[in-house]
JSON list of C-alpha atoms in Angstrom, two decimals:
[
{"chain": "A", "resi": 1, "resn": "MET", "atom": "CA", "xyz": [0.43, 9.59, -8.29]},
{"chain": "A", "resi": 2, "resn": "PHE", "atom": "CA", "xyz": [1.02, 9.64, -4.53]},
{"chain": "A", "resi": 3, "resn": "GLU", "atom": "CA", "xyz": [-2.27, 10.14, -2.71]},
{"chain": "A", "resi": 4, "resn": "ASP", "atom": "CA", "xyz": [-2.81, 12.03, 0.55]},
{"chain": "A", "resi": 5, "resn": "VAL", "atom": "CA", "xyz": [0.72, 13.41, 0.87]},
{"chain": "A", "resi": 6, "resn": "LYS", "atom": "CA", "xyz": [1.17, 15.57, 3.96]},
{"chain": "A", "resi": 7, "resn": "ALA", "atom": "CA", "xyz": [4.96, 15.97, 3.91]},
{"chain": "A", "resi": 8, "resn": "VAL", "atom": "CA", "xyz": [7.92, 15.52, 1.58]},
{"chain": "A", "resi": 9, "resn": "LEU", "atom": "CA", "xyz": [11.37, 14.65, 2.91]},
{"chain": "A", "resi": 10, "resn": "PHE", "atom": "CA", "xyz": [14.49, 15.04, 0.78]},
{"chain": "A", "resi": 11, "resn": "ASP", "atom": "CA", "xyz": [18.05, 13.86, 0.73]},
{"chain": "A", "resi": 12, "resn": "LEU", "atom": "CA", "xyz": [20.46, 16.81, 0.60]},
{"chain": "A", "resi": 13, "resn": "ASP", "atom": "CA", "xyz": [23.55, 16.43, -1.61]},
{"chain": "A", "resi": 14, "resn": "GLY", "atom": "CA", "xyz": [22.66, 15.49, -5.16]},
{"chain": "A", "resi": 15, "resn": "THR", "atom": "CA", "xyz": [18.94, 15.98, -4.54]},
{"chain": "A", "resi": 16, "resn": "LEU", "atom": "CA", "xyz": [18.44, 19.57, -3.34]},
{"chain": "A", "resi": 17, "resn": "ILE", "atom": "CA", "xyz": [21.93, 21.02, -3.64]},
{"chain": "A", "resi": 18, "resn": "ASP", "atom": "CA", "xyz": [25.02, 20.49, -5.77]},
{"chain": "A", "resi": 19, "resn": "SER", "atom": "CA", "xyz": [27.84, 20.42, -3.23]},
{"chain": "A", "resi": 20, "resn": "ALA", "atom": "CA", "xyz": [30.29, 18.62, -5.53]},
{"chain": "A", "resi": 21, "resn": "PRO", "atom": "CA", "xyz": [32.30, 21.78, -6.33]},
{"chain": "A", "resi": 22, "resn": "ASP", "atom": "CA", "xyz": [33.08, 22.44, -2.65]},
{"chain": "A", "resi": 23, "resn": "LEU", "atom": "CA", "xyz": [33.66, 18.79, -1.81]},
{"chain": "A", "resi": 24, "resn": "GLY", "atom": "CA", "xyz": [36.01, 18.46, -4.75]},
{"chain": "A", "resi": 25, "resn": "ALA", "atom": "CA", "xyz": [37.80, 21.68, -3.87]},
{"chain": "A", "resi": 26, "resn": "ALA", "atom": "CA", "xyz": [38.40, 20.46, -0.31]},
{"chain": "A", "resi": 27, "resn": "ALA", "atom": "CA", "xyz": [40.04, 17.28, -1.57]},
{"chain": "A", "resi": 28, "resn": "ASP", "atom": "CA", "xyz": [41.92, 18.96, -4.39]},
{"chain": "A", "resi": 29, "resn": "ARG", "atom": "CA", "xyz": [43.45, 21.44, -1.95]},
{"chain": "A", "resi": 30, "resn": "MET", "atom": "CA", "xyz": [44.99, 18.46, -0.17]},
{"chain": "A", "resi": 31, "resn": "ARG", "atom": "CA", "xyz": [46.57, 17.35, -3.44]},
{"chain": "A", "resi": 32, "resn": "THR", "atom": "CA", "xyz": [48.01, 20.74, -4.37]},
{"chain": "A", "resi": 33, "resn": "GLU", "atom": "CA", "xyz": [49.36, 21.31, -0.85]},
{"chain": "A", "resi": 34, "resn": "ARG", "atom": "CA", "xyz": [51.32, 18.08, -1.31]},
{"chain": "A", "resi": 35, "resn": "GLY", "atom": "CA", "xyz": [52.72, 19.20, -4.65]},
{"chain": "A", "resi": 36, "resn": "LEU", "atom": "CA", "xyz": [50.38, 17.04, -6.72]},
{"chain": "A", "resi": 37, "resn": "PRO", "atom": "CA", "xyz": [48.61, 18.44, -9.79]},
{"chain": "A", "resi": 38, "resn": "SER", "atom": "CA", "xyz": [45.04, 19.59, -9.49]},
{"chain": "A", "resi": 39, "resn": "LEU", "atom": "CA", "xyz": [42.34, 17.25, -10.83]},
{"chain": "A", "resi": 40, "resn": "PRO", "atom": "CA", "xyz": [39.37, 18.46, -12.89]},
{"chain": "A", "resi": 41, "resn": "MET", "atom": "CA", "xyz": [35.98, 18.62, -11.19]},
{"chain": "A", "resi": 42, "resn": "GLU", "atom": "CA", "xyz": [34.71, 15.95, -13.57]},
{"chain": "A", "resi": 43, "resn": "LYS", "atom": "CA", "xyz": [36.85, 13.46, -11.66]},
{"chain": "A", "resi": 44, "resn": "TYR", "atom": "CA", "xyz": [35.28, 14.32, -8.30]},
{"chain": "A", "resi": 45, "resn": "ARG", "atom": "CA", "xyz": [31.63, 14.83, -9.25]},
{"chain": "A", "resi": 46, "resn": "PRO", "atom": "CA", "xyz": [30.56, 11.17, -9.72]},
{"chain": "A", "resi": 47, "resn": "MET", "atom": "CA", "xyz": [31.79, 10.38, -6.19]},
{"chain": "A", "resi": 48, "resn": "ALA", "atom": "CA", "xyz": [30.36, 13.43, -4.44]},
{"chain": "A", "resi": 49, "resn": "GLY", "atom": "CA", "xyz": [27.57, 11.38, -2.88]},
{"chain": "A", "resi": 50, "resn": "ALA", "atom": "CA", "xyz": [30.15, 9.25, -1.06]},
{"chain": "A", "resi": 51, "resn": "GLY", "atom": "CA", "xyz": [31.53, 12.18, 0.97]},
{"chain": "A", "resi": 52, "resn": "ALA", "atom": "CA", "xyz": [35.04, 11.97, 2.39]},
{"chain": "A", "resi": 53, "resn": "ARG", "atom": "CA", "xyz": [35.43, 8.35, 1.35]},
{"chain": "A", "resi": 54, "resn": "GLY", "atom": "CA", "xyz": [34.65, 9.21, -2.26]},
{"chain": "A", "resi": 55, "resn": "MET", "atom": "CA", "xyz": [36.73, 12.38, -2.37]},
{"chain": "A", "resi": 56, "resn": "LEU", "atom": "CA", "xyz": [39.83, 10.79, -0.84]},
{"chain": "A", "resi": 57, "resn": "GLY", "atom": "CA", "xyz": [39.41, 7.85, -3.17]},
{"chain": "A", "resi": 58, "resn": "VAL", "atom": "CA", "xyz": [39.52, 10.15, -6.18]},
{"chain": "A", "resi": 59, "resn": "ALA", "atom": "CA", "xyz": [42.26, 12.44, -4.87]},
{"chain": "A", "resi": 60, "resn": "PHE", "atom": "CA", "xyz": [44.62, 9.78, -3.51]},
{"chain": "A", "resi": 61, "resn": "GLY", "atom": "CA", "xyz": [43.24, 6.35, -4.40]},
{"chain": "A", "resi": 62, "resn": "MET", "atom": "CA", "xyz": [42.76, 5.93, -0.65]},
{"chain": "A", "resi": 63, "resn": "THR", "atom": "CA", "xyz": [40.27, 3.53, 0.95]},
{"chain": "A", "resi": 64, "resn": "PRO", "atom": "CA", "xyz": [39.01, 3.51, 4.55]},
{"chain": "A", "resi": 65, "resn": "GLU", "atom": "CA", "xyz": [41.38, 0.62, 5.25]},
{"chain": "A", "resi": 66, "resn": "HIS", "atom": "CA", "xyz": [44.43, 2.82, 4.68]},
{"chain": "A", "resi": 67, "resn": "PRO", "atom": "CA", "xyz": [46.32, 3.46, 7.95]},
{"chain": "A", "resi": 68, "resn": "GLN", "atom": "CA", "xyz": [46.25, 7.23, 7.35]},
{"chain": "A", "resi": 69, "resn": "PHE", "atom": "CA", "xyz": [42.61, 7.39, 6.31]},
{"chain": "A", "resi": 70, "resn": "ALA", "atom": "CA", "xyz": [41.25, 8.81, 9.59]},
{"chain": "A", "resi": 71, "resn": "GLU", "atom": "CA", "xyz": [43.92, 11.53, 9.67]},
{"chain": "A", "resi": 72, "resn": "MET", "atom": "CA", "xyz": [43.35, 12.44, 6.02]},
{"chain": "A", "resi": 73, "resn": "ARG", "atom": "CA", "xyz": [39.58, 12.42, 6.49]},
{"chain": "A", "resi": 74, "resn": "GLU", "atom": "CA", "xyz": [39.82, 14.95, 9.31]},
{"chain": "A", "resi": 75, "resn": "GLU", "atom": "CA", "xyz": [42.03, 17.19, 7.16]},
{"chain": "A", "resi": 76, "resn": "PHE", "atom": "CA", "xyz": [39.43, 16.92, 4.40]},
{"chain": "A", "resi": 77, "resn": "PHE", "atom": "CA", "xyz": [36.67, 17.80, 6.88]},
{"chain": "A", "resi": 78, "resn": "ARG", "atom": "CA", "xyz": [38.54, 20.93, 8.01]},
{"chain": "A", "resi": 79, "resn": "ASN", "atom": "CA", "xyz": [39.05, 22.01, 4.41]},
{"chain": "A", "resi": 80, "resn": "TYR", "atom": "CA", "xyz": [35.38, 21.41, 3.62]},
{"chain": "A", "resi": 81, "resn": "GLU", "atom": "CA", "xyz": [34.22, 23.35, 6.68]},
{"chain": "A", "resi": 82, "resn": "SER", "atom": "CA", "xyz": [36.18, 26.35, 5.46]},
{"chain": "A", "resi": 83, "resn": "CYS", "atom": "CA", "xyz": [34.53, 26.40, 2.02]},
{"chain": "A", "resi": 84, "resn": "MET", "atom": "CA", "xyz": [31.28, 24.42, 2.13]},
{"chain": "A", "resi": 85, "resn": "THR", "atom": "CA", "xyz": [29.01, 27.19, 0.84]},
{"chain": "A", "resi": 86, "resn": "GLN", "atom": "CA", "xyz": [31.44, 28.98, -1.48]},
{"chain": "A", "resi": 87, "resn": "ARG", "atom": "CA", "xyz": [30.58, 27.02, -4.65]},
{"chain": "A", "resi": 88, "resn": "THR", "atom": "CA", "xyz": [27.58, 24.94, -3.54]},
{"chain": "A", "resi": 89, "resn": "TYR", "atom": "CA", "xyz": [24.32, 25.86, -5.22]},
{"chain": "A", "resi": 90, "resn": "VAL", "atom": "CA", "xyz": [20.69, 24.81, -5.31]},
{"chain": "A", "resi": 91, "resn": "PHE", "atom": "CA", "xyz": [19.80, 22.71, -8.35]},
{"chain": "A", "resi": 92, "resn": "ASP", "atom": "CA", "xyz": [17.71, 24.49, -10.98]},
{"chain": "A", "resi": 93, "resn": "GLY", "atom": "CA", "xyz": [14.02, 24.15, -10.20]},
{"chain": "A", "resi": 94, "resn": "VAL", "atom": "CA", "xyz": [14.46, 23.16, -6.55]},
{"chain": "A", "resi": 95, "resn": "ALA", "atom": "CA", "xyz": [13.61, 26.57, -5.12]},
{"chain": "A", "resi": 96, "resn": "GLU", "atom": "CA", "xyz": [10.47, 26.77, -7.25]},
{"chain": "A", "resi": 97, "resn": "MET", "atom": "CA", "xyz": [9.46, 23.24, -6.27]},
{"chain": "A", "resi": 98, "resn": "ILE", "atom": "CA", "xyz": [9.93, 23.96, -2.55]},
{"chain": "A", "resi": 99, "resn": "ALA", "atom": "CA", "xyz": [8.00, 27.24, -2.87]},
{"chain": "A", "resi": 100, "resn": "SER", "atom": "CA", "xyz": [5.11, 25.35, -4.43]},
{"chain": "A", "resi": 101, "resn": "LEU", "atom": "CA", "xyz": [5.05, 22.84, -1.58]},
{"chain": "A", "resi": 102, "resn": "VAL", "atom": "CA", "xyz": [5.06, 25.65, 0.96]},
{"chain": "A", "resi": 103, "resn": "ASP", "atom": "CA", "xyz": [2.27, 27.46, -0.90]},
{"chain": "A", "resi": 104, "resn": "GLN", "atom": "CA", "xyz": [0.21, 24.26, -0.73]},
{"chain": "A", "resi": 105, "resn": "GLY", "atom": "CA", "xyz": [0.80, 24.05, 3.02]},
{"chain": "A", "resi": 106, "resn": "VAL", "atom": "CA", "xyz": [2.81, 20.86, 2.66]},
{"chain": "A", "resi": 107, "resn": "ALA", "atom": "CA", "xyz": [5.57, 20.34, 5.23]},
{"chain": "A", "resi": 108, "resn": "TRP", "atom": "CA", "xyz": [9.04, 19.46, 4.00]},
{"chain": "A", "resi": 109, "resn": "GLY", "atom": "CA", "xyz": [12.38, 18.57, 5.49]},
{"chain": "A", "resi": 110, "resn": "VAL", "atom": "CA", "xyz": [15.86, 17.18, 4.95]},
{"chain": "A", "resi": 111, "resn": "VAL", "atom": "CA", "xyz": [17.16, 13.74, 5.89]},
{"chain": "A", "resi": 112, "resn": "THR", "atom": "CA", "xyz": [20.81, 13.24, 4.94]},
{"chain": "A", "resi": 113, "resn": "ASN", "atom": "CA", "xyz": [23.74, 11.04, 5.90]},
{"chain": "A", "resi": 114, "resn": "LYS", "atom": "CA", "xyz": [25.90, 14.16, 6.06]},
{"chain": "A", "resi": 115, "resn": "SER", "atom": "CA", "xyz": [26.83, 14.71, 9.71]},
{"chain": "A", "resi": 116, "resn": "MET", "atom": "CA", "xyz": [25.28, 17.64, 11.59]},
{"chain": "A", "resi": 117, "resn": "ARG", "atom": "CA", "xyz": [28.79, 19.12, 11.86]},
{"chain": "A", "resi": 118, "resn": "PHE", "atom": "CA", "xyz": [28.22, 20.18, 8.26]},
{"chain": "A", "resi": 119, "resn": "THR", "atom": "CA", "xyz": [24.46, 19.85, 7.73]},
{"chain": "A", "resi": 120, "resn": "GLY", "atom": "CA", "xyz": [23.59, 22.31, 10.50]},
{"chain": "A", "resi": 121, "resn": "PRO", "atom": "CA", "xyz": [25.77, 25.23, 9.38]},
{"chain": "A", "resi": 122, "resn": "LEU", "atom": "CA", "xyz": [25.06, 24.62, 5.70]},
{"chain": "A", "resi": 123, "resn": "THR", "atom": "CA", "xyz": [21.27, 24.59, 6.05]},
{"chain": "A", "resi": 124, "resn": "ARG", "atom": "CA", "xyz": [21.34, 27.61, 8.35]},
{"chain": "A", "resi": 125, "resn": "LYS", "atom": "CA", "xyz": [23.37, 29.61, 5.84]},
{"chain": "A", "resi": 126, "resn": "MET", "atom": "CA", "xyz": [21.43, 28.77, 2.68]},
{"chain": "A", "resi": 127, "resn": "PRO", "atom": "CA", "xyz": [18.08, 30.62, 2.38]},
{"chain": "A", "resi": 128, "resn": "LEU", "atom": "CA", "xyz": [16.36, 27.62, 0.77]},
{"chain": "A", "resi": 129, "resn": "PHE", "atom": "CA", "xyz": [16.13, 25.84, 4.13]},
{"chain": "A", "resi": 130, "resn": "ALA", "atom": "CA", "xyz": [14.43, 28.61, 6.11]},
{"chain": "A", "resi": 131, "resn": "SER", "atom": "CA", "xyz": [11.05, 26.90, 5.63]},
{"chain": "A", "resi": 132, "resn": "ALA", "atom": "CA", "xyz": [12.25, 23.34, 6.33]},
{"chain": "A", "resi": 133, "resn": "ARG", "atom": "CA", "xyz": [10.48, 21.80, 9.31]},
{"chain": "A", "resi": 134, "resn": "ALA", "atom": "CA", "xyz": [12.95, 18.95, 9.73]},
{"chain": "A", "resi": 135, "resn": "VAL", "atom": "CA", "xyz": [16.73, 18.73, 9.41]},
{"chain": "A", "resi": 136, "resn": "VAL", "atom": "CA", "xyz": [18.11, 15.28, 10.20]},
{"chain": "A", "resi": 137, "resn": "GLY", "atom": "CA", "xyz": [21.80, 14.51, 9.77]},
{"chain": "A", "resi": 138, "resn": "GLY", "atom": "CA", "xyz": [23.66, 11.25, 9.59]},
{"chain": "A", "resi": 139, "resn": "ASP", "atom": "CA", "xyz": [24.42, 11.37, 13.31]},
{"chain": "A", "resi": 140, "resn": "THR", "atom": "CA", "xyz": [21.09, 12.76, 14.55]},
{"chain": "A", "resi": 141, "resn": "THR", "atom": "CA", "xyz": [19.95, 9.20, 15.33]},
{"chain": "A", "resi": 142, "resn": "PRO", "atom": "CA", "xyz": [22.05, 6.15, 16.23]},
{"chain": "A", "resi": 143, "resn": "HIS", "atom": "CA", "xyz": [21.68, 4.91, 12.65]},
{"chain": "A", "resi": 144, "resn": "ALA", "atom": "CA", "xyz": [22.29, 6.33, 9.18]},
{"chain": "A", "resi": 145, "resn": "LYS", "atom": "CA", "xyz": [20.50, 5.43, 5.96]},
{"chain": "A", "resi": 146, "resn": "PRO", "atom": "CA", "xyz": [19.70, 2.80, 4.70]},
{"chain": "A", "resi": 147, "resn": "HIS", "atom": "CA", "xyz": [18.32, 2.26, 8.21]},
{"chain": "A", "resi": 148, "resn": "PRO", "atom": "CA", "xyz": [14.83, 3.80, 8.41]},
{"chain": "A", "resi": 149, "resn": "GLU", "atom": "CA", "xyz": [15.35, 5.58, 11.74]},
{"chain": "A", "resi": 150, "resn": "PRO", "atom": "CA", "xyz": [16.57, 8.90, 10.25]},
{"chain": "A", "resi": 151, "resn": "LEU", "atom": "CA", "xyz": [13.45, 9.07, 8.06]},
{"chain": "A", "resi": 152, "resn": "LEU", "atom": "CA", "xyz": [11.23, 8.20, 11.00]},
{"chain": "A", "resi": 153, "resn": "GLU", "atom": "CA", "xyz": [12.90, 11.02, 12.94]},
{"chain": "A", "resi": 154, "resn": "GLY", "atom": "CA", "xyz": [12.22, 13.34, 10.01]},
{"chain": "A", "resi": 155, "resn": "ALA", "atom": "CA", "xyz": [8.54, 12.44, 10.13]},
{"chain": "A", "resi": 156, "resn": "ARG", "atom": "CA", "xyz": [8.51, 13.06, 13.89]},
{"chain": "A", "resi": 157, "resn": "GLN", "atom": "CA", "xyz": [10.09, 16.49, 13.46]},
{"chain": "A", "resi": 158, "resn": "VAL", "atom": "CA", "xyz": [7.61, 17.40, 10.74]},
{"chain": "A", "resi": 159, "resn": "GLY", "atom": "CA", "xyz": [4.75, 16.04, 12.83]},
{"chain": "A", "resi": 160, "resn": "VAL", "atom": "CA", "xyz": [3.16, 13.53, 10.46]},
{"chain": "A", "resi": 161, "resn": "LYS", "atom": "CA", "xyz": [2.94, 9.76, 10.20]},
{"chain": "A", "resi": 162, "resn": "PRO", "atom": "CA", "xyz": [5.59, 8.10, 7.99]},
{"chain": "A", "resi": 163, "resn": "CYS", "atom": "CA", "xyz": [2.87, 6.70, 5.74]},
{"chain": "A", "resi": 164, "resn": "ASP", "atom": "CA", "xyz": [1.84, 10.29, 4.94]},
{"chain": "A", "resi": 165, "resn": "CYS", "atom": "CA", "xyz": [5.36, 11.18, 3.74]},
{"chain": "A", "resi": 166, "resn": "ILE", "atom": "CA", "xyz": [7.30, 10.55, 0.60]},
{"chain": "A", "resi": 167, "resn": "TYR", "atom": "CA", "xyz": [11.08, 10.53, 0.41]},
{"chain": "A", "resi": 168, "resn": "VAL", "atom": "CA", "xyz": [13.09, 11.87, -2.51]},
{"chain": "A", "resi": 169, "resn": "GLY", "atom": "CA", "xyz": [16.75, 10.93, -2.93]},
{"chain": "A", "resi": 170, "resn": "ASP", "atom": "CA", "xyz": [19.50, 10.10, -5.40]},
{"chain": "A", "resi": 171, "resn": "ASP", "atom": "CA", "xyz": [21.01, 6.96, -3.92]},
{"chain": "A", "resi": 172, "resn": "LEU", "atom": "CA", "xyz": [20.07, 3.30, -3.47]},
{"chain": "A", "resi": 173, "resn": "ARG", "atom": "CA", "xyz": [20.31, 3.78, 0.30]},
{"chain": "A", "resi": 174, "resn": "ASP", "atom": "CA", "xyz": [17.67, 6.50, 0.10]},
{"chain": "A", "resi": 175, "resn": "MET", "atom": "CA", "xyz": [15.19, 4.17, -1.54]},
{"chain": "A", "resi": 176, "resn": "GLN", "atom": "CA", "xyz": [15.98, 1.35, 0.89]},
{"chain": "A", "resi": 177, "resn": "ALA", "atom": "CA", "xyz": [15.47, 3.66, 3.87]},
{"chain": "A", "resi": 178, "resn": "GLY", "atom": "CA", "xyz": [12.26, 5.08, 2.44]},
{"chain": "A", "resi": 179, "resn": "ARG", "atom": "CA", "xyz": [10.74, 1.67, 1.85]},
{"chain": "A", "resi": 180, "resn": "ALA", "atom": "CA", "xyz": [11.77, 0.46, 5.31]},
{"chain": "A", "resi": 181, "resn": "ALA", "atom": "CA", "xyz": [10.15, 3.56, 6.85]},
{"chain": "A", "resi": 182, "resn": "GLY", "atom": "CA", "xyz": [6.90, 2.90, 5.00]},
{"chain": "A", "resi": 183, "resn": "MET", "atom": "CA", "xyz": [7.17, 5.98, 2.80]},
{"chain": "A", "resi": 184, "resn": "GLY", "atom": "CA", "xyz": [6.65, 6.42, -0.92]},
{"chain": "A", "resi": 185, "resn": "THR", "atom": "CA", "xyz": [9.99, 6.73, -2.71]},
{"chain": "A", "resi": 186, "resn": "VAL", "atom": "CA", "xyz": [11.14, 8.93, -5.58]},
{"chain": "A", "resi": 187, "resn": "ALA", "atom": "CA", "xyz": [14.57, 8.63, -7.21]},
{"chain": "A", "resi": 188, "resn": "ALA", "atom": "CA", "xyz": [16.03, 11.95, -8.39]},
{"chain": "A", "resi": 189, "resn": "THR", "atom": "CA", "xyz": [18.11, 11.31, -11.52]},
{"chain": "A", "resi": 190, "resn": "TYR", "atom": "CA", "xyz": [19.47, 14.84, -12.09]},
{"chain": "A", "resi": 191, "resn": "GLY", "atom": "CA", "xyz": [22.23, 14.78, -9.45]},
{"chain": "A", "resi": 192, "resn": "TYR", "atom": "CA", "xyz": [25.36, 12.61, -9.29]},
{"chain": "A", "resi": 193, "resn": "LEU", "atom": "CA", "xyz": [24.05, 9.35, -10.72]},
{"chain": "A", "resi": 194, "resn": "GLY", "atom": "CA", "xyz": [26.08, 9.16, -13.90]},
{"chain": "A", "resi": 195, "resn": "THR", "atom": "CA", "xyz": [25.44, 5.79, -15.53]},
{"chain": "A", "resi": 196, "resn": "THR", "atom": "CA", "xyz": [23.75, 4.20, -12.50]},
{"chain": "A", "resi": 197, "resn": "ASP", "atom": "CA", "xyz": [20.72, 2.07, -13.39]},
{"chain": "A", "resi": 198, "resn": "VAL", "atom": "CA", "xyz": [18.08, 3.62, -11.15]},
{"chain": "A", "resi": 199, "resn": "LYS", "atom": "CA", "xyz": [15.53, 0.98, -12.15]},
{"chain": "A", "resi": 200, "resn": "GLU", "atom": "CA", "xyz": [17.38, -1.50, -9.94]},
{"chain": "A", "resi": 201, "resn": "TRP", "atom": "CA", "xyz": [16.72, 0.58, -6.83]},
{"chain": "A", "resi": 202, "resn": "GLY", "atom": "CA", "xyz": [13.07, -0.36, -6.49]},
{"chain": "A", "resi": 203, "resn": "ALA", "atom": "CA", "xyz": [11.85, 3.24, -6.21]},
{"chain": "A", "resi": 204, "resn": "ASP", "atom": "CA", "xyz": [8.15, 3.87, -6.71]},
{"chain": "A", "resi": 205, "resn": "THR", "atom": "CA", "xyz": [9.02, 6.33, -9.46]},
{"chain": "A", "resi": 206, "resn": "GLN", "atom": "CA", "xyz": [11.79, 8.64, -10.65]},
{"chain": "A", "resi": 207, "resn": "ILE", "atom": "CA", "xyz": [12.07, 12.26, -11.74]},
{"chain": "A", "resi": 208, "resn": "GLU", "atom": "CA", "xyz": [14.49, 13.91, -14.15]},
{"chain": "A", "resi": 209, "resn": "THR", "atom": "CA", "xyz": [13.91, 17.46, -12.85]},
{"chain": "A", "resi": 210, "resn": "PRO", "atom": "CA", "xyz": [12.84, 18.80, -9.43]},
{"chain": "A", "resi": 211, "resn": "MET", "atom": "CA", "xyz": [9.63, 20.31, -10.78]},
{"chain": "A", "resi": 212, "resn": "ALA", "atom": "CA", "xyz": [8.60, 16.90, -12.14]},
{"chain": "A", "resi": 213, "resn": "LEU", "atom": "CA", "xyz": [7.81, 15.92, -8.55]},
{"chain": "A", "resi": 214, "resn": "LEU", "atom": "CA", "xyz": [4.80, 18.20, -8.24]},
{"chain": "A", "resi": 215, "resn": "PRO", "atom": "CA", "xyz": [2.45, 16.45, -10.71]},
{"chain": "A", "resi": 216, "resn": "LEU", "atom": "CA", "xyz": [3.02, 13.19, -8.81]},
{"chain": "A", "resi": 217, "resn": "LEU", "atom": "CA", "xyz": [1.61, 14.49, -5.53]},
{"chain": "A", "resi": 218, "resn": "ARG", "atom": "CA", "xyz": [-1.96, 14.67, -4.34]},
{"chain": "A", "resi": 219, "resn": "PHE", "atom": "CA", "xyz": [-2.02, 16.47, -1.01]},
{"chain": "A", "resi": 220, "resn": "ARG", "atom": "CA", "xyz": [-4.09, 16.03, 2.13]},
{"chain": "A", "resi": 221, "resn": "ILE", "atom": "CA", "xyz": [-3.66, 19.06, 4.32]},
{"chain": "A", "resi": 222, "resn": "ALA", "atom": "CA", "xyz": [-4.54, 18.68, 7.98]},
{"chain": "A", "resi": 223, "resn": "ALA", "atom": "CA", "xyz": [-7.40, 20.93, 9.14]}
]
């Protein structure tokens, strides 16, 4: 049980939304335009949390050290921009969980390593985020997770102290950033984790469904 929670901050991809279908489609389009066969989504999904690096790794076996990586990454970005809400959907139970937080008067927001080039348009287009009081991208501050600064910025945007927040994410970097920011940490295991051993992340607890978060929270609402 987390006591006196005034705000909940969330990672985006793999925690609130499943963007793997659009990320995979952006990379797979690059393959088919080069005459290569399409790959099944099951190949892309486990690497969705790694963004362009993960998608280009699956599609072409390409690492950031490849001399054409920057050029290919920008092509991937353009493809993704053109389709990033076509197949992306909110995980089952997330909308209900967010609605419950809002009903309780608890502030919530998003802190992601996805750049604002994509995070801004995506969150503006998807109705889920209309009630979010913070949207922090990977380039909103000078540092990305696992540095704590993005989470501290999220707390500032929401208007509460970091110690009154918890952070929910699906990656080791999320838990590292949350701990460094002085927040309670929750690992979401329903996203892209695959066979990852979440116990090694040092999270305060973990949840297998979005709605499982609610019984863990005891709220303190400011007067």
